[in-house]
Coordinates of C-alpha atoms and ligand atoms in Angstrom, one line a residue:
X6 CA 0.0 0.0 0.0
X7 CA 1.3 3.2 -1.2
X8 CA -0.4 5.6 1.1
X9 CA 1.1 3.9 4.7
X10 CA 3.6 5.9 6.0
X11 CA 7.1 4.2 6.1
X12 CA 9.1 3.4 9.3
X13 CA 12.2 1.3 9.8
X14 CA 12.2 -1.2 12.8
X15 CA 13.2 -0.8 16.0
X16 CA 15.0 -4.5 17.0
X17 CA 16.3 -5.3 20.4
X18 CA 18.5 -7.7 21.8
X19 CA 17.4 -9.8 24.7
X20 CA 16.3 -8.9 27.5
X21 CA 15.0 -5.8 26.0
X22 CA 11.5 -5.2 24.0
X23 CA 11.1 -2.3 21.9
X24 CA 9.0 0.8 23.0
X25 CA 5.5 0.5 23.0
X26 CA 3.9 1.6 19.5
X27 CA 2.3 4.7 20.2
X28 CA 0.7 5.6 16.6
X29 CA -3.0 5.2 15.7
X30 CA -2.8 3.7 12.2
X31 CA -1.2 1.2 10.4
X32 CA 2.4 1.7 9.1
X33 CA 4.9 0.3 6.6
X34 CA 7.5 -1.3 8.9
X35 CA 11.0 -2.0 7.5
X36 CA 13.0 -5.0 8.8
X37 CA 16.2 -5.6 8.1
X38 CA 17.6 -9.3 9.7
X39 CA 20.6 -10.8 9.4
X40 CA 21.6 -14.1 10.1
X41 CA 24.9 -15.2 11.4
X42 CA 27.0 -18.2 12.7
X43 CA 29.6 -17.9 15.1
X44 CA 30.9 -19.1 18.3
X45 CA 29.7 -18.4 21.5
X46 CA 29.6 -19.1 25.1
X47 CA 26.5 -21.6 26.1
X48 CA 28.2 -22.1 29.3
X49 CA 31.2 -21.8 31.8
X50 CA 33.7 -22.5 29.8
X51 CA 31.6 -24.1 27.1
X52 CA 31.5 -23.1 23.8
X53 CA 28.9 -23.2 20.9
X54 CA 28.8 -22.2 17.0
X55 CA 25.6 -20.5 17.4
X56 CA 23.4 -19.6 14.9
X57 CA 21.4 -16.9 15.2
X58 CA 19.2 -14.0 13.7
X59 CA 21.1 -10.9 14.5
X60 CA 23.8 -11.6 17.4
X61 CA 21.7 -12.7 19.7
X62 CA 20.1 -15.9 20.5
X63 CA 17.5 -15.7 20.7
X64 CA 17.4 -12.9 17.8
X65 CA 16.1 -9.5 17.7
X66 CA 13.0 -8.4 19.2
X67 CA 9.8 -7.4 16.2
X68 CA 7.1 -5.0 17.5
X69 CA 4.9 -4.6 14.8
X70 CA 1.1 -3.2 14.8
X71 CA -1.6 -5.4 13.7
X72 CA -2.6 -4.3 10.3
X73 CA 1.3 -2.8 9.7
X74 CA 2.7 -4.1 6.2
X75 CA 5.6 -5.6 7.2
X76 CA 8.9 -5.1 4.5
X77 CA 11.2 -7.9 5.3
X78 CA 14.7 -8.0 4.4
X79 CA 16.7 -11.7 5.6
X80 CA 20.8 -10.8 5.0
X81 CA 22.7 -14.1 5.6
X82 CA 26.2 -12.6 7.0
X83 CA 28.9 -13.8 4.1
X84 CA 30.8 -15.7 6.0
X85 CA 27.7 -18.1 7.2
X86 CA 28.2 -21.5 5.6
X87 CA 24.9 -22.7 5.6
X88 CA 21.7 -20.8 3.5
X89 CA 19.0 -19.7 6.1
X90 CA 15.6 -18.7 5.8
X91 CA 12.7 -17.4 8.1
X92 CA 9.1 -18.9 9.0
X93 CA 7.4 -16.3 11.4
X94 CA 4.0 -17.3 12.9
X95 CA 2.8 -14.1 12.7
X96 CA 2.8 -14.3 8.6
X97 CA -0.4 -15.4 6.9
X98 CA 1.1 -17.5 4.2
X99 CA 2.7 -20.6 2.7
X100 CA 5.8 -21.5 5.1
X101 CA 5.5 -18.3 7.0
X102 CA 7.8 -16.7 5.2
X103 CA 10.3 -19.6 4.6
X104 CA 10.1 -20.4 0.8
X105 CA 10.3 -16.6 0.1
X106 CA 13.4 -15.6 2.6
X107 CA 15.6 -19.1 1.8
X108 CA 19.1 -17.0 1.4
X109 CA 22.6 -18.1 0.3
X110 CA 25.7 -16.5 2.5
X111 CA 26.3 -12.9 1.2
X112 CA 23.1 -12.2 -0.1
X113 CA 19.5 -11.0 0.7
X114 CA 15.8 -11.9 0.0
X115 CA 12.9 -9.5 0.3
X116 CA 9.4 -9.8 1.1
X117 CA 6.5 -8.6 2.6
X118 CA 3.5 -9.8 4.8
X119 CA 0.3 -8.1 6.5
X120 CA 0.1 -8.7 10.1
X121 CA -3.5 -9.6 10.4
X122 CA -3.8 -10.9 13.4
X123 CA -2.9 -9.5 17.0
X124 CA -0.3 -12.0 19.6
X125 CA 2.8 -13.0 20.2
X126 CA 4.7 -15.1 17.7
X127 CA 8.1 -17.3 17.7
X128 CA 9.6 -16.7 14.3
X129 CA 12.1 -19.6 13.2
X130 CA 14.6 -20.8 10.8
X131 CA 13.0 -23.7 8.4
X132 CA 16.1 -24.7 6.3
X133 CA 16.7 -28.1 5.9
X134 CA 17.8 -30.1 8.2
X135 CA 15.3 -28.0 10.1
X136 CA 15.9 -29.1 13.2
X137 CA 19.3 -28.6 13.2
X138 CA 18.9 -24.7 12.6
X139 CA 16.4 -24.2 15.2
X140 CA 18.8 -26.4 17.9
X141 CA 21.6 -23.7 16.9
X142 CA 19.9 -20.9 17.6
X143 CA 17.8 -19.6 15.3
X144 CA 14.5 -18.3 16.7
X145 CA 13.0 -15.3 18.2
X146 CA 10.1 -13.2 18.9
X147 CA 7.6 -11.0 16.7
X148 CA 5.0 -9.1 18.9
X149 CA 1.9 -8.1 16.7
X150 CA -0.1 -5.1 18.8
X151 CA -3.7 -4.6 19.2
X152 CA -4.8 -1.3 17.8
X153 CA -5.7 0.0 20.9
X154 CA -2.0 -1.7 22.3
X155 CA -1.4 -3.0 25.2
X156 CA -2.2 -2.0 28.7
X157 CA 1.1 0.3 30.1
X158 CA 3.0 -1.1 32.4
X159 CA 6.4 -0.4 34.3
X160 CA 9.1 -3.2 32.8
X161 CA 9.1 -5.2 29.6
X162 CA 11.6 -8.0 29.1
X163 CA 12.4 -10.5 26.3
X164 CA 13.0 -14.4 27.7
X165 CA 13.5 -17.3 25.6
X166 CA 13.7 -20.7 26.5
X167 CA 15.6 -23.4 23.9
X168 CA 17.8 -27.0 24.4
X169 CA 20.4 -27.9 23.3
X170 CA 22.0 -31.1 22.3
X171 CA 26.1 -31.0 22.3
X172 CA 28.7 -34.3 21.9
X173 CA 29.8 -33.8 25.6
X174 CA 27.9 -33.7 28.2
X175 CA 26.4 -30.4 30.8
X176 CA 29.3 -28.5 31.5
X177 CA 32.2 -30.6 29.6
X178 CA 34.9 -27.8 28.6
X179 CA 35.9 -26.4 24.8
X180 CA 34.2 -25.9 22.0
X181 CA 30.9 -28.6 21.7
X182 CA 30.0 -30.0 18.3
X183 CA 25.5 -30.4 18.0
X184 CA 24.8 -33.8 18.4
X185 CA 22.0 -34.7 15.9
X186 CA 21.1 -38.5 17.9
X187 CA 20.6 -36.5 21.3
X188 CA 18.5 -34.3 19.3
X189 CA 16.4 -36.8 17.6
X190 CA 16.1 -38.7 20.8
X191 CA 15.4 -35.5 22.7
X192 CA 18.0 -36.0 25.4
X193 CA 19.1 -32.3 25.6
X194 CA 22.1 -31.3 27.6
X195 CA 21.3 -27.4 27.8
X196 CA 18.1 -26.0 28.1
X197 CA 18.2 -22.1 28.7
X198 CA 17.1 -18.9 28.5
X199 CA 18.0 -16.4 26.0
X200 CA 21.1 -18.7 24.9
X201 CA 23.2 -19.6 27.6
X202 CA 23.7 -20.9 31.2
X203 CA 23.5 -17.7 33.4
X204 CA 22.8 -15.3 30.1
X205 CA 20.3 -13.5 33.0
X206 CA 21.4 -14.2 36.5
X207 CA 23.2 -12.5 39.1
X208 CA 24.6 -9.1 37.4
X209 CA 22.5 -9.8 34.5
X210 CA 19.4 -10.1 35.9
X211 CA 16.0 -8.5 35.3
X212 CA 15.2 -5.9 37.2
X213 CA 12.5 -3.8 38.4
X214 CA 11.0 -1.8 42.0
X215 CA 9.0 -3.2 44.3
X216 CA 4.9 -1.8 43.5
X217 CA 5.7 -2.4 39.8
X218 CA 4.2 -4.2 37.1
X219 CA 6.5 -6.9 35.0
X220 CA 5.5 -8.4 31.9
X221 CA 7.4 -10.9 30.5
X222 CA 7.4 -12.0 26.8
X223 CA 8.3 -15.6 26.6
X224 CA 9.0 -17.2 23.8
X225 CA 10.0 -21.3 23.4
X226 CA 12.6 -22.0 20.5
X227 CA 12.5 -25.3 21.5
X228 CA 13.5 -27.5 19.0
X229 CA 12.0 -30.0 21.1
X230 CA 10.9 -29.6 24.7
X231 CA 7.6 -28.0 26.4
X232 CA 8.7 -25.1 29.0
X233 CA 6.4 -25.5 32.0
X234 CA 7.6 -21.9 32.8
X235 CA 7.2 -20.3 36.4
X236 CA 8.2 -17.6 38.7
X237 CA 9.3 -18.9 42.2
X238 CA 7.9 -16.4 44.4
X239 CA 5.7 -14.7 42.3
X240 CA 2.0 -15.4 40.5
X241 CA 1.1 -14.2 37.4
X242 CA -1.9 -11.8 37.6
X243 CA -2.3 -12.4 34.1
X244 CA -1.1 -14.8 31.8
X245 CA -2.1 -14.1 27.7
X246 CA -2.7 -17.7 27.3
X247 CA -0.4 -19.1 23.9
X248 CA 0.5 -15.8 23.7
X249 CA -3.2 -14.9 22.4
X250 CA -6.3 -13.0 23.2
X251 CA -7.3 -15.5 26.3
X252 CA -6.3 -14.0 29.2
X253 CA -6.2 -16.5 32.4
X254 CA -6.0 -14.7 36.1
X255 CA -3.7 -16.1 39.4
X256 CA -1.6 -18.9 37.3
X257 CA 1.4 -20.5 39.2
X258 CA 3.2 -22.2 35.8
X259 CA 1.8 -22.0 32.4
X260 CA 3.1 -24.1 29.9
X261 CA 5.0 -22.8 26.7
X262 CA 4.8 -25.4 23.6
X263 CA 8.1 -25.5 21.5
X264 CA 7.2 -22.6 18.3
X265 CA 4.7 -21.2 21.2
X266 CA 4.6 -18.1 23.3
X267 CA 3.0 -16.8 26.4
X268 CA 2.6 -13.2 27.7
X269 CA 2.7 -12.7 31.3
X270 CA 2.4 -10.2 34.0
X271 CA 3.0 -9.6 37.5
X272 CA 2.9 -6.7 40.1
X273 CA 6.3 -7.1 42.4
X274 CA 5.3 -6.6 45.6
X275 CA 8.3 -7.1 48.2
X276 CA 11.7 -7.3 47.0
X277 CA 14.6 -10.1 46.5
X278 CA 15.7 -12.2 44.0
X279 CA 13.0 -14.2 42.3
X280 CA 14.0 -17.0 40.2
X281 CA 12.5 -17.8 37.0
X282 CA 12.3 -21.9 35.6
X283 CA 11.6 -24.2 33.9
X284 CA 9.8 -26.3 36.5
X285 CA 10.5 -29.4 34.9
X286 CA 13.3 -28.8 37.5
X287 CA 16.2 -30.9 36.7
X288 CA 16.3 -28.6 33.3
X289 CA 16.1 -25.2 36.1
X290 CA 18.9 -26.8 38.0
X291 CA 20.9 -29.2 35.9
X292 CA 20.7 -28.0 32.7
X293 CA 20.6 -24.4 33.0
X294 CA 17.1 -22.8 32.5
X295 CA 16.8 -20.7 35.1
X296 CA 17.1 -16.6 35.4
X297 CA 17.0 -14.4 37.5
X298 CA 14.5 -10.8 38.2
X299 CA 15.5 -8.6 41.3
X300 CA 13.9 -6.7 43.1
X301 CA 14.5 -3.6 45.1
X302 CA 12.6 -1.7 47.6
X303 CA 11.9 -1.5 50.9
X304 CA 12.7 -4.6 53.1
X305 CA 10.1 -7.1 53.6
X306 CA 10.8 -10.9 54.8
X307 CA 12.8 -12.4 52.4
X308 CA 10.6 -14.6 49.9
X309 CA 13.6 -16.6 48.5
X310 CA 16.6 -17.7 50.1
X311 CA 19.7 -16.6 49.0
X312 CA 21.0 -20.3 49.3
X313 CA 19.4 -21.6 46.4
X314 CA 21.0 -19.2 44.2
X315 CA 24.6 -20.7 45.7
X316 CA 23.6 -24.1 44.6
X317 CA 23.1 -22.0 40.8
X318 CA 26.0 -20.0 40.6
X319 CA 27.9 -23.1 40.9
X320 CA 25.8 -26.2 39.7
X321 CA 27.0 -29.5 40.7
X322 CA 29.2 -30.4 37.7
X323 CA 29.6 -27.6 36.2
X324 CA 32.9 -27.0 34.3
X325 CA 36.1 -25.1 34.7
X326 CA 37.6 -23.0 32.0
X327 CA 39.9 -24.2 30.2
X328 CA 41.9 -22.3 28.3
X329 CA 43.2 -23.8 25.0
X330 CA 46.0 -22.4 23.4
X331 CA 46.1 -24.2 20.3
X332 CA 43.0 -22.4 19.2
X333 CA 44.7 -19.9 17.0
X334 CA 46.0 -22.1 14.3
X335 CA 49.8 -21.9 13.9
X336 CA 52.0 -23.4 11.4
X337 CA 52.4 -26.7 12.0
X338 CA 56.2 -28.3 11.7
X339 CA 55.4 -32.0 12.2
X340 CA 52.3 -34.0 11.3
X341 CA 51.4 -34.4 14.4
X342 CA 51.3 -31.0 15.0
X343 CA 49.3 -31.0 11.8
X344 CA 46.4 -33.1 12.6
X345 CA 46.3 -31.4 16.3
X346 CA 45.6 -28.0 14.3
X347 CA 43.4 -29.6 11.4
X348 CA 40.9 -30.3 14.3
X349 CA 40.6 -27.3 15.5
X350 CA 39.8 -26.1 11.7
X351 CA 37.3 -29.2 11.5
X352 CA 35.4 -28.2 14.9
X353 CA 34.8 -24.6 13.1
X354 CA 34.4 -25.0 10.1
X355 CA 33.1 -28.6 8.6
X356 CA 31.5 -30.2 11.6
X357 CA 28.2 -28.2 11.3
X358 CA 27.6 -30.7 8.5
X359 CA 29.8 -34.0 8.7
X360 CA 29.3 -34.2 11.9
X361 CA 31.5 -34.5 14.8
X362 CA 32.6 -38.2 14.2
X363 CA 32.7 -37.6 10.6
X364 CA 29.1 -40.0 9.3
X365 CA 27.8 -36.9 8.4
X366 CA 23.8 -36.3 7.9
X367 CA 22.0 -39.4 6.3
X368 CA 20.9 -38.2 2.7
X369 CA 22.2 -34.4 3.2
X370 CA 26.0 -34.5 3.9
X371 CA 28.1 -37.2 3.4
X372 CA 31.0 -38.8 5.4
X373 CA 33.9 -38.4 5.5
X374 CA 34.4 -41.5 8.0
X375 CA 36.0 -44.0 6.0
X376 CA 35.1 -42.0 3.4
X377 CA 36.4 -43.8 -0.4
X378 CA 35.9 -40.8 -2.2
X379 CA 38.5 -39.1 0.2
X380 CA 40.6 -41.8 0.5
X381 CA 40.8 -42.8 -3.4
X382 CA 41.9 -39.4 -3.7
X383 CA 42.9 -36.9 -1.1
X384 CA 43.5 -33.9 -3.5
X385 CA 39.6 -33.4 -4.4
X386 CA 38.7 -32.8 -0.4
X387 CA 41.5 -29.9 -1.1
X388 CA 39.5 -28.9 -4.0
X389 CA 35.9 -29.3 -2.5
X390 CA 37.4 -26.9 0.6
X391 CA 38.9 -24.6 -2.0
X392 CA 36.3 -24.2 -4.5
X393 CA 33.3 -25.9 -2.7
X394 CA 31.6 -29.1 -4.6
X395 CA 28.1 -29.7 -6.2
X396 CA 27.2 -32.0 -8.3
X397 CA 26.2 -35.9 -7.8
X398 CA 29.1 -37.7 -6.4
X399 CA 29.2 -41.3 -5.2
X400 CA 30.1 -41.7 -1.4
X401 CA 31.0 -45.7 0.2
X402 CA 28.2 -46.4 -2.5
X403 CA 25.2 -43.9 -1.5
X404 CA 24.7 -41.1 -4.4
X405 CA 24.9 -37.4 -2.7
X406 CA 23.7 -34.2 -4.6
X407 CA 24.1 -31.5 -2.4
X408 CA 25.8 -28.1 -2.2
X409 CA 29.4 -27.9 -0.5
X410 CA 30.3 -24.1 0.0
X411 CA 33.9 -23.0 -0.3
X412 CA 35.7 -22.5 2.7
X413 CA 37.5 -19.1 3.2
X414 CA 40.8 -21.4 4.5
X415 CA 44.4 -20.4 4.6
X416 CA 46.9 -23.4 2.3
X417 CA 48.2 -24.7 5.7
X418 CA 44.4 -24.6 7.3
X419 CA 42.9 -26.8 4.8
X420 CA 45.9 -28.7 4.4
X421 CA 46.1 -29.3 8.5
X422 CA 42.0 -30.0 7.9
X423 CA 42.8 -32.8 5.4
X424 CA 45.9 -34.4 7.1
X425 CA 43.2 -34.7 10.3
X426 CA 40.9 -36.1 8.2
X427 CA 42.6 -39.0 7.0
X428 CA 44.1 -39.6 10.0
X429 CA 40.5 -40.1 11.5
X430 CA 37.7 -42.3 11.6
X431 CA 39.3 -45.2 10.4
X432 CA 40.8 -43.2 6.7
X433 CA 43.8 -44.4 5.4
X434 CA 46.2 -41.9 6.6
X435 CA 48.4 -39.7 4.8
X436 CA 49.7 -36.1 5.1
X437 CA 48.5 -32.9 3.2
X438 CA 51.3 -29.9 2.3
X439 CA 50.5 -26.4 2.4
X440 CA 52.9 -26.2 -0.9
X441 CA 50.1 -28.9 -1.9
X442 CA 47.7 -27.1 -1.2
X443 CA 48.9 -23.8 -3.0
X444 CA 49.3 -25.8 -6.4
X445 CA 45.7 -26.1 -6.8
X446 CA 45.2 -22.4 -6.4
X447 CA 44.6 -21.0 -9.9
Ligands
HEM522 C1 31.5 -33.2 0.3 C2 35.2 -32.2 3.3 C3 32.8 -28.4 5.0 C4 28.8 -30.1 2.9 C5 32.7 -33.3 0.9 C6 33.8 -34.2 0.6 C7 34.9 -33.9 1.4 C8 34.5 -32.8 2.3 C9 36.2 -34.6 1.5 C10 33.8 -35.2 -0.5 C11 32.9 -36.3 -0.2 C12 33.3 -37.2 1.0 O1 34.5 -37.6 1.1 O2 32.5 -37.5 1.8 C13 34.9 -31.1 4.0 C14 35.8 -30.4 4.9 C15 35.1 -29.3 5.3 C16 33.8 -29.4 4.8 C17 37.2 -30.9 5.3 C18 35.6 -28.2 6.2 C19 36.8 -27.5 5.9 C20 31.4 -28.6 4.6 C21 30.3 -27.8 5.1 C22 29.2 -28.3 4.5 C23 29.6 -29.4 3.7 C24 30.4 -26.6 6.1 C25 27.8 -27.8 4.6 C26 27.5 -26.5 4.5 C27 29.2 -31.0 1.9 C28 28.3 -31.6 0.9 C29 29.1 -32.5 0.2 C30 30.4 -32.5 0.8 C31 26.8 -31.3 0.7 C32 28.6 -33.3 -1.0 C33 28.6 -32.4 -2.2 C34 28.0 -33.0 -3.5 O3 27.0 -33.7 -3.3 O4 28.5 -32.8 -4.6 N1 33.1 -32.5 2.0 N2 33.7 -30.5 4.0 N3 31.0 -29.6 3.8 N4 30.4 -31.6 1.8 FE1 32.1 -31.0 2.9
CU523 CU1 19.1 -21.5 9.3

């Protein structure tokens, strides 16, 4: 529509939600998202490639108006490795979005949607394997407002809930591959809020005054679990029931379905720290989905005891740091040396797709376990990291078809990558030269 005035979007990372829309008519709202993949910390010492919609997981904040005409612009960041897309609930129409927004690294889609109807929606990546991109990251919030908005109150915050399936278990140190079997099975190893263990405890909590009104926006990412979300300490006066017009009155926990949403509110009437779960409880207390909302005021007896939040700080089993100095990639003078550095390359750069123990994705990326393709010939995996690889190719007898990208790699990266690879999983051996590698630059 030519005659609605034109805004851009104002996005927030969490915890913070975007002013209250204060106009009286429907507007053109501009979004511009960009999706990216990069390391991150998903716990002490425990690190993650995320991926994410802007930098955060979970990604910005949307506030839109119900009737706004929504401009959407996905950018996938050029160094991603992996296409994206984005399925919002809030869109009336095939995928939500998806089929329209599906973006190769370094480029961007356009479209645009109506927001017909008011509520609070988890938007999504739906790439294939879509599971796998919602498990990294890569989910949010989009908030469509009544006309008439919503009733003022005093704090707004943004909470997501999501698991997490990783090779090693809670709280094992360095950088942690996604498992796909723990996800299929559903065994998660992190669940958390807004993207890591402790992303909004202690001096990142929430806050707000005692006599105030809260509303929280919760959102569940999943990819797979139901949040039975609650506030120890506090009931909500109102919860917007699935994030909808319902509105329910004096509700302990209300339950959060994974791609589902919930509004809630609460006035905060003495102060203290209150604690904010998942009460399926061994996920609040063992697996990290708990966060934190102080309160300050004048004293009243202590709702919450300041115990508990020891026995959080410092979960049983919870892992030391570690630093590793091989991280940065050096030159390597012996093979050994070689095949110590090609890992690190590996974790960073190929295992988002072959997988930590090298089987690769059934039907979507192939192995390089054992691989005969590899083997037969080291020099093409030099060429497939150099110039990427498409095209049907035969792999220990199953026919693959998919899109490789070409890795950004330094001569002695990818040759350190190869030399690891065929010195694991049962390959043949062998050593890769940087000098090797440079004679197939042309
Ligand atoms: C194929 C290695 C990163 C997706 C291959 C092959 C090798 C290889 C050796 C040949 C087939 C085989 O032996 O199984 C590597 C290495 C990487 C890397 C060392 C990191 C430096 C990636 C990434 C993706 C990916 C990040 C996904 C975005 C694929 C696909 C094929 C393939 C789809 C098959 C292509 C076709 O069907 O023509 N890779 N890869 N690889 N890789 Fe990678
Ligand atoms: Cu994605």
């Amino acid at each position: 529509d030519k005659n609605l005035v034109t805004e851009p979007a104002i996005l927030t990372a969490p915890p913070m939600v975007p002013p209250p829309i204060t106009r009286d008519y429907s507007a053109k709202v501009v979004i511009n998202l960009e999706t990216r993949e990069q390391v991150g910390s998903i716990a002490d010492g425990v690190d993650y490639v995320f991926w994410s919609f802007g930098e955060t997981v979970p990604g910005s904040f949307i506030r839109v108006r119900k009737g706004d005409e929504i401009e959407f612009h996905l950018s996938n960041h050029p160094n991603s490795k992996m296409p994206h897309n984005i399925d919002l609930h809030a869109v009336t129409g095939p995928g939500g979005g998806a089929v329209s927004s599906f973006t190769a690294p370094g480029h961007t889609s356009t479209f645009s949607f109506t927001a017909l109807n008011p509520g609070l929606y988890i938007y999504h990546c739906a790439t294939a394997p879509v599971g796998m991109h919602i498990a990294n990251g890569m989910y949010g919030l989009i908030l469509v407002e009544p006309e008439g908005g919503l009733p003022k109150v005093d704090r707004e915050y943004y909470v997501v809930q999501g698991d997490f399936y990783t090779k090693g278990e809670y709280g094992e140190a360095g950088l942690q591959p996604f498992d796909m079997e723990k996800a299929i099975d559903e065994d998660a190893d992190y669940v958390v809020f807004n993207g890591s263990v402790g992303s909004t405890t202690n001096e990142n909590s929430l806050t707000a005054n005692v006599g105030e009104t809260v509303r929280l926006y919760v959102g569940n990412g999943g990819p797979n679990l139901v949040s039975s979300f609650h506030v120890i300490g506090e009931i909500f006066d109102t919860v917007y029931v699935e994030g909808g017009d319902l509105k329910n009155h004096n509700v302990q926990t209300t339950l959060i379905p994974a791609g589902g949403a919930a509004i809630v509110e609460f006035k905060v009437d003495v102060p203290g720290t209150f604690i904010i779960v998942d009460h399926s409880i061994f996920r609040a207390f063992n697996k990290g989905a708990l966060a934190m909302l102080n309160v300050e005021g004048p004293e009243e007896p202590a709702i919450y005891s300041g115990k508990q939040a020891d026995n959080v700080y410092l979960p049983e089993g919870s892992a030391i740091q570690t630093l590793d100095e091989d991280y940065i990639v050096a030159k390597a003078n012996t093979k050994e040396e070689q095949i110590r550095f090609g890992q690190r390359v590996y974790e960073a750069n190929c295992l988002a797709c072959h997988q930590s123990n090298g089987q690769g994705i059934p039907s979507a990326f192939p192995p390089l376990a054992k691989s005969d393709y590899l083997n037969a010939n080291p020099i093409l995996g030099v060429d497939a990291i150099m110039k990427g690889l498409s095209g049907p190719i035969k792999v220990n007898g199953t026919n693959y078809d998919g899109v490789m990208p070409a890795m950004r790699l330094s001569d002695q990266d990818i040759a350190n990558v190869i030399t690891f690879v065929l010195n694991s999983w049962d390959n043949n051996g062998g050593q890769m030269s940087a000098a090797e590698v440079a004679s197939r630059r042309h």
